[in-house]
PDB file of C-alpha atoms in Angstrom:
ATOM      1  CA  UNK A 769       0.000   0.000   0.000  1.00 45.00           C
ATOM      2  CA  UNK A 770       1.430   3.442  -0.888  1.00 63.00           C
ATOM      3  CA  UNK A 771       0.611   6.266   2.101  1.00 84.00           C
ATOM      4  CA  UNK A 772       1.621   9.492   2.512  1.00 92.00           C
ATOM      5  CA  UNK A 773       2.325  10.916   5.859  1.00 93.00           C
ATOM      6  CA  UNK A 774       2.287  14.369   7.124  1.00 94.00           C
ATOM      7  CA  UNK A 775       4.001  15.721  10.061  1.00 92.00           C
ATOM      8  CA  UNK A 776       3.210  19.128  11.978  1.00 92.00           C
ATOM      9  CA  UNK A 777       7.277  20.188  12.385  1.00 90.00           C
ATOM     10  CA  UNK A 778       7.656  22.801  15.003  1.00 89.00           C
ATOM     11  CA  UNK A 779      10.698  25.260  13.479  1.00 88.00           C
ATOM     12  CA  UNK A 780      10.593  26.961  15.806  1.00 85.00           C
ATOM     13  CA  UNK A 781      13.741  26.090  17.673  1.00 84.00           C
ATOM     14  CA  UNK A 782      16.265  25.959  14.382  1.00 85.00           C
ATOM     15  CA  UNK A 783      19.261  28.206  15.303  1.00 87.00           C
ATOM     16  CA  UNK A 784      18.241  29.897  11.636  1.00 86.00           C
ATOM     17  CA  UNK A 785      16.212  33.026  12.347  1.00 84.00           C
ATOM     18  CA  UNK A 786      14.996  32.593   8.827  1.00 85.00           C
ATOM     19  CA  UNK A 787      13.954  28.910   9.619  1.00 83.00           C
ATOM     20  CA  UNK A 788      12.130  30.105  13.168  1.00 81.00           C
ATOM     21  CA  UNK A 789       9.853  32.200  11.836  1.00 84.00           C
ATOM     22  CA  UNK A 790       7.914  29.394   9.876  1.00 83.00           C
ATOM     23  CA  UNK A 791       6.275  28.109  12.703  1.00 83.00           C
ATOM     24  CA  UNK A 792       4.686  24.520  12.370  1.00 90.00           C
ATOM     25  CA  UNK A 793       4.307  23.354   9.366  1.00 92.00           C
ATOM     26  CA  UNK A 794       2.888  20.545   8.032  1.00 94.00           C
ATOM     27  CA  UNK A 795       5.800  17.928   6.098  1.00 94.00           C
ATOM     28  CA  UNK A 796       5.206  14.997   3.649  1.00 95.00           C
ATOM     29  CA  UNK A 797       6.900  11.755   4.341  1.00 95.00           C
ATOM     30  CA  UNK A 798       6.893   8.648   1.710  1.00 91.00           C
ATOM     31  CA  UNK A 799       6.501   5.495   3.559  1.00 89.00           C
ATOM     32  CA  UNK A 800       9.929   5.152   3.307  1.00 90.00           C
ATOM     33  CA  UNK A 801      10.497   8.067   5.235  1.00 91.00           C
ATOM     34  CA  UNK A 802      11.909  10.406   2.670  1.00 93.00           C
ATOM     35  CA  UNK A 803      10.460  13.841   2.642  1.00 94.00           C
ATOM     36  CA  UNK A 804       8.686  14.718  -0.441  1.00 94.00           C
ATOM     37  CA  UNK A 805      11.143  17.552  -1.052  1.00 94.00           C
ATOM     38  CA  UNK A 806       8.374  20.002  -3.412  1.00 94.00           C
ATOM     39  CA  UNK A 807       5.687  19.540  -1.070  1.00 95.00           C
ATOM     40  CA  UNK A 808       7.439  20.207   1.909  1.00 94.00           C
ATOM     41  CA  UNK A 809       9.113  23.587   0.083  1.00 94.00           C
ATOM     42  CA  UNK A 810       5.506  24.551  -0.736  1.00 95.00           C
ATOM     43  CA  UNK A 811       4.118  24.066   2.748  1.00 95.00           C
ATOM     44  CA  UNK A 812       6.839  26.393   4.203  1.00 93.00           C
ATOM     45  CA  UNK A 813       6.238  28.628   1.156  1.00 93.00           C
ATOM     46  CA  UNK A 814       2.762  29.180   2.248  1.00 94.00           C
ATOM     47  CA  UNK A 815       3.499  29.329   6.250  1.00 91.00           C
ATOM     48  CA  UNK A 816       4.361  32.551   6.023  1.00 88.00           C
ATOM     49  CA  UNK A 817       1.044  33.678   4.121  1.00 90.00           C
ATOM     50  CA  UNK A 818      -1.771  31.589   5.366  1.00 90.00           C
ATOM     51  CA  UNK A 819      -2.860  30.976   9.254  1.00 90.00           C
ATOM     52  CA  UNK A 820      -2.331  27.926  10.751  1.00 90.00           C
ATOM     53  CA  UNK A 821      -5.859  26.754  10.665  1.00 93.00           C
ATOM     54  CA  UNK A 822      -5.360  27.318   6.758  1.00 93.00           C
ATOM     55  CA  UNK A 823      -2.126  25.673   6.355  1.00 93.00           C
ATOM     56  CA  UNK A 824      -3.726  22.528   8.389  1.00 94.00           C
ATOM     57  CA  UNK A 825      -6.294  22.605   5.595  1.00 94.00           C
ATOM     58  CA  UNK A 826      -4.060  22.933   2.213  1.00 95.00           C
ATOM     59  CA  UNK A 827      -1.874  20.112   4.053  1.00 95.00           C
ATOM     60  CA  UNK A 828      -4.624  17.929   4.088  1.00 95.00           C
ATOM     61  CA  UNK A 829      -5.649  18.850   0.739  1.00 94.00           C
ATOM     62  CA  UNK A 830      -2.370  18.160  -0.519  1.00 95.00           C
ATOM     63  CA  UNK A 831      -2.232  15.118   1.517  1.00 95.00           C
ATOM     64  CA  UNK A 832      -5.023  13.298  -0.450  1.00 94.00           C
ATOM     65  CA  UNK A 833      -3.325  14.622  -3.978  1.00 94.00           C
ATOM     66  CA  UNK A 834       0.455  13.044  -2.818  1.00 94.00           C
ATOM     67  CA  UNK A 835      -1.314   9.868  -1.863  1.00 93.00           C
ATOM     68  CA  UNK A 836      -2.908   9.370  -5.251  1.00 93.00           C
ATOM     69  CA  UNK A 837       0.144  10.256  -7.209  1.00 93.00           C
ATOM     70  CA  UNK A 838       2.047   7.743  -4.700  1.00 92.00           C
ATOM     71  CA  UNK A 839      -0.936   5.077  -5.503  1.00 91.00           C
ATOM     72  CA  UNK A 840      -0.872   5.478  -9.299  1.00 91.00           C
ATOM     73  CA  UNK A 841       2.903   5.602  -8.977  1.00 91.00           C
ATOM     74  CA  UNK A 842       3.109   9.244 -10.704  1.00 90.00           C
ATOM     75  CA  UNK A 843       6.087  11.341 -10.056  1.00 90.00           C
ATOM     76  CA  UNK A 844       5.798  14.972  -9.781  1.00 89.00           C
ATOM     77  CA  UNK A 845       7.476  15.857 -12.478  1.00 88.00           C
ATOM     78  CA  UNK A 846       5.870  13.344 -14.872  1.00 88.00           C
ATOM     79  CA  UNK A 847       2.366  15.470 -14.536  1.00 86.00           C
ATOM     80  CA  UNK A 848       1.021  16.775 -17.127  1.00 81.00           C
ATOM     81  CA  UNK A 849      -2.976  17.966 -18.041  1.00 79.00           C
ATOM     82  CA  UNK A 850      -4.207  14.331 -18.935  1.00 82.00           C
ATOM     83  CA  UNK A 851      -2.802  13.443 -14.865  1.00 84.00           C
ATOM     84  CA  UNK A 852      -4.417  16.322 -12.975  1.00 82.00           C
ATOM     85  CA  UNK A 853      -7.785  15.367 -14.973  1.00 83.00           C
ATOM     86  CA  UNK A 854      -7.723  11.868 -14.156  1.00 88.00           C
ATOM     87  CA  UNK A 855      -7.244  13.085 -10.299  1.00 89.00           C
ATOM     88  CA  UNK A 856     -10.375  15.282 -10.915  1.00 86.00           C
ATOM     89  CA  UNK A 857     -12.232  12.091 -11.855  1.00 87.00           C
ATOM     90  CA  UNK A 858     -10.619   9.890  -9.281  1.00 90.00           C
ATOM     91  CA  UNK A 859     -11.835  12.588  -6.989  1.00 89.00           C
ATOM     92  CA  UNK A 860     -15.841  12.175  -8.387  1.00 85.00           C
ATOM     93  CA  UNK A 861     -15.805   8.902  -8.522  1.00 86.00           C
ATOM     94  CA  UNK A 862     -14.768   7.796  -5.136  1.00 88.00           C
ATOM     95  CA  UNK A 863     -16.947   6.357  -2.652  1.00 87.00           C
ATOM     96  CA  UNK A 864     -16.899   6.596   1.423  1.00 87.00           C
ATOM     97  CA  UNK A 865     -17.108   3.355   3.609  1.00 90.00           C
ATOM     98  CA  UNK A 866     -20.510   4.404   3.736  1.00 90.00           C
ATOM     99  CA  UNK A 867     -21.436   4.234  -0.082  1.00 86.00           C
ATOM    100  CA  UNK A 868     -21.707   7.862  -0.435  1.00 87.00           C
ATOM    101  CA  UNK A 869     -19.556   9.955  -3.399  1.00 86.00           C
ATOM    102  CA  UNK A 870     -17.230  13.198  -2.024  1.00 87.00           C
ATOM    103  CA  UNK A 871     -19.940  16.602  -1.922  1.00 86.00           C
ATOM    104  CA  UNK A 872     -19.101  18.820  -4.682  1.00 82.00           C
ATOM    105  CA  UNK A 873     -17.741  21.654  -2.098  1.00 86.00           C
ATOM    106  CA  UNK A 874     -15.036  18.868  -0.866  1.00 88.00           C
ATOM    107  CA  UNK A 875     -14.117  17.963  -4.781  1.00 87.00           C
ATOM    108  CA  UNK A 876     -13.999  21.218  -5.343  1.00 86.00           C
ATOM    109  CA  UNK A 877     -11.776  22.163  -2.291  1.00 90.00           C
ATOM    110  CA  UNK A 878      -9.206  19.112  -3.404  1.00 92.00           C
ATOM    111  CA  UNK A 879      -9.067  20.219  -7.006  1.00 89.00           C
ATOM    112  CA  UNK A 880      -8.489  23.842  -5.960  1.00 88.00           C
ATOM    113  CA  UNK A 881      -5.675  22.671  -3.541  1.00 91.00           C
ATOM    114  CA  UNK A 882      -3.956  20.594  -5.998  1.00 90.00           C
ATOM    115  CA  UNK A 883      -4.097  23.044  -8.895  1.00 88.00           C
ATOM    116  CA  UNK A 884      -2.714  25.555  -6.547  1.00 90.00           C
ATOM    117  CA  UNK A 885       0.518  23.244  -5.475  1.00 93.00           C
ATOM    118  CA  UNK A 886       0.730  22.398  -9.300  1.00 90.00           C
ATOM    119  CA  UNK A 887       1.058  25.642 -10.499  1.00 88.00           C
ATOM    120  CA  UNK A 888       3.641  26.567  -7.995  1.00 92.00           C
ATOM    121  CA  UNK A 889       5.152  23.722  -8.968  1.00 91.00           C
ATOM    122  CA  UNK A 890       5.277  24.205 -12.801  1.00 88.00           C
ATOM    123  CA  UNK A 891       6.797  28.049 -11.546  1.00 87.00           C
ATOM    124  CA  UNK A 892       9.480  26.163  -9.683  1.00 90.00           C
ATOM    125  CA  UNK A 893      10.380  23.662 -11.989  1.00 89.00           C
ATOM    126  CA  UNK A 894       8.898  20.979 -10.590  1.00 89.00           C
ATOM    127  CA  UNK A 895       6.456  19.748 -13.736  1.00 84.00           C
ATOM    128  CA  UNK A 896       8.412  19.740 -17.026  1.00 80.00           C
ATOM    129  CA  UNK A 897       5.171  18.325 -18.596  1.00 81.00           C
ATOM    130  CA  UNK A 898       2.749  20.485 -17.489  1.00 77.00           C
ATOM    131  CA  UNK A 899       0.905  23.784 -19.045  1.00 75.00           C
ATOM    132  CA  UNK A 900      -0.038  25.906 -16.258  1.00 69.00           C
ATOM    133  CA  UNK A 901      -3.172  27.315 -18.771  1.00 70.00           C
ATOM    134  CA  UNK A 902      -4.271  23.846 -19.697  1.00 63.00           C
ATOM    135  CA  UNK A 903      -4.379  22.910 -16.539  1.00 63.00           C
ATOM    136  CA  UNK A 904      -6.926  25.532 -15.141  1.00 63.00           C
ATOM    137  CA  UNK A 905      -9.134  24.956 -18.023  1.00 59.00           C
ATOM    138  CA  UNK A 906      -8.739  21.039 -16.610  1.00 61.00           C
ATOM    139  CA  UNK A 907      -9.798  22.704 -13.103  1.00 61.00           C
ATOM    140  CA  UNK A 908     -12.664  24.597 -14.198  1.00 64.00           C
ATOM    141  CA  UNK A 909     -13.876  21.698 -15.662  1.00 66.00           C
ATOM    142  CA  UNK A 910     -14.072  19.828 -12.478  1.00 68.00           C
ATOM    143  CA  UNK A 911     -18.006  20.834 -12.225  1.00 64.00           C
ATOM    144  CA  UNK A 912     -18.811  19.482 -15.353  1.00 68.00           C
ATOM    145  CA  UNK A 913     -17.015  16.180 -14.465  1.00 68.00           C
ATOM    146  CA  UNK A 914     -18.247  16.179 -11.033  1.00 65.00           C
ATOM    147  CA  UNK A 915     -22.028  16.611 -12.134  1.00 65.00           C
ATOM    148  CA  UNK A 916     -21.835  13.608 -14.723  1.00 61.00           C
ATOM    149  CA  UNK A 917     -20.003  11.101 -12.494  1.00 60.00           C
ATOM    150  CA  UNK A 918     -21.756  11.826  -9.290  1.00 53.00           C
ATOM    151  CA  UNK A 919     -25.172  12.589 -10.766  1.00 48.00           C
ATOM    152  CA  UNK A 920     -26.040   9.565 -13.177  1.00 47.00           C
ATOM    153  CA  UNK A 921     -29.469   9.511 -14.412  1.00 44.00           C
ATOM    154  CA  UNK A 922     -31.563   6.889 -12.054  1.00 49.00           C
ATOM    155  CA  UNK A 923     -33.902   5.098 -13.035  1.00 55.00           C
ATOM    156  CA  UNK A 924     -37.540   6.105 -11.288  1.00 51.00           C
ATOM    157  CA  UNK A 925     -38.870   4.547  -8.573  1.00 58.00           C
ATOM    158  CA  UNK A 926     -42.753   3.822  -7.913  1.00 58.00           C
ATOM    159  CA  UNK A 927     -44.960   5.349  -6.487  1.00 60.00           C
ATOM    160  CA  UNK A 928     -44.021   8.583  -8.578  1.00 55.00           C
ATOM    161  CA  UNK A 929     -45.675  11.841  -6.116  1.00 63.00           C
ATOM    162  CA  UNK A 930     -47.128  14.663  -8.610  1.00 64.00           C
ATOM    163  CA  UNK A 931     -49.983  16.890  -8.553  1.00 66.00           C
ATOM    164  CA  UNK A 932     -52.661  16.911 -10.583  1.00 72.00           C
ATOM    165  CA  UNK A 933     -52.424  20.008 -13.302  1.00 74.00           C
ATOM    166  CA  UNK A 934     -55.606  21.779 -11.921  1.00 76.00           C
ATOM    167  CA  UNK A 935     -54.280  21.459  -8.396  1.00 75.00           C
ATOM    168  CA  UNK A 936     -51.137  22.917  -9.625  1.00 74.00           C
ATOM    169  CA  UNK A 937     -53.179  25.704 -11.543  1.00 78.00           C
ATOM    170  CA  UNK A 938     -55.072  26.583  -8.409  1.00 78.00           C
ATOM    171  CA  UNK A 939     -51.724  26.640  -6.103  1.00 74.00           C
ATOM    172  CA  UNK A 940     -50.698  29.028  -8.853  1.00 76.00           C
ATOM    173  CA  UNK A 941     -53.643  31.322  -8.538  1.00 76.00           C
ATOM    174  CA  UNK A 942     -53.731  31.190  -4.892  1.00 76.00           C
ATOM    175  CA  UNK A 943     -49.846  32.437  -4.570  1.00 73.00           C
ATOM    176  CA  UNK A 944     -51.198  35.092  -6.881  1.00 71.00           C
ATOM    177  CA  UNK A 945     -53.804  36.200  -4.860  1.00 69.00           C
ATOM    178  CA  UNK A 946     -51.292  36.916  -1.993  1.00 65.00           C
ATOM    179  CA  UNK A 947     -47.980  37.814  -3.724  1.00 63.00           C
ATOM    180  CA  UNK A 948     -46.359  41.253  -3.164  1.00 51.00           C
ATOM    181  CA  UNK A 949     -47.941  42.857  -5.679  1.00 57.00           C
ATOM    182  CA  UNK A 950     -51.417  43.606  -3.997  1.00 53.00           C
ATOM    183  CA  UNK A 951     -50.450  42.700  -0.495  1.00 51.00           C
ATOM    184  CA  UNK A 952     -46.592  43.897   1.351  1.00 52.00           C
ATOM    185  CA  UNK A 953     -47.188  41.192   3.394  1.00 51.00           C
TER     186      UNK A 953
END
């Protein structure tokens, strides 16, 4: 099984008054132990911008992206459009212990977090392979992929509720009857 781990690492005894300043921050860990050098860079990159609840949450946004590139054995610098799109779909498609898909504000959420680490790391040199403008087109797709994995046509089950078309006429009326136009109430 390929994991990810990430580590809260308090800097803020280092000797370097540079290094002090960061804080905790979150660090990636294969589960061989070796730091995942880009990740960690961008965590510390962001310290000194985003809160600590925030960095908590872009580490474990990140988290869930490095332990699907680990799973599908991708390296970082092999990603390209086609990669962060199947990640977008991996993302729709999974399923909780519970049978339940991911809500659209957590895909969303994941997708934003990854696209943000990707395009620092296309800036840094970190993704030969990848075109930081096809890749948000990729990400503002991620609705449109969401809504036709998660939301499959199903088929419809009996007893089918509906009103009647005169009872629906008469609702009608009657919200006419007391809608703001005749009444401020």
């Amino acid at each position: 099984m390929h994991s990810v781990r990430c580590i809260e690492v308090d800097f803020s005894e280092s000797k370097v008054e540079r290094v002090k300043r960061l804080r905790i921050v979150p660090q990636f860990f294969s589960e061989e132990a070796a730091p995942l050098k880009a990740a960690n860079r961008y965590m510390r990159t962001k310290s000194r911008s985003l809160s600590p609840k925030s960095l908590r949450t872009e580490a474990e946004h990140l988290k869930e992206f490095l332990a699907w590139l680990s799973l599908n054995e991708i390296i970082l610098d092999d990603i390209d459009e086609d990669s962060f799109d199947n990640y977008i779909e991996a993302l729709c498609m999974y399923e909780k212990s519970n049978g339940d898909g991911l809500s659209w504000n957590t895909v969303n959420a994941r997708t934003a977090g990854a696209y943000r680490f990707l395009i620092w790391a296309s800036s840094s040199g970190y993704c030969s392979y990848l075109k930081p403008d096809d890749a948000r087109l990729v990400a503002n797709s991620a609705k449109g992929i969401y809504k036709s994995r998660r939301h499959l046509s199903r088929q419809i089950k009996e007893p089918v509720k509906f009103l009647l078309m005169d009872d629906a006429l008469n609702f009608i009326s009657a919200l006419g009857v007391v809608s703001g136009r005749n009444s401020p109430q």
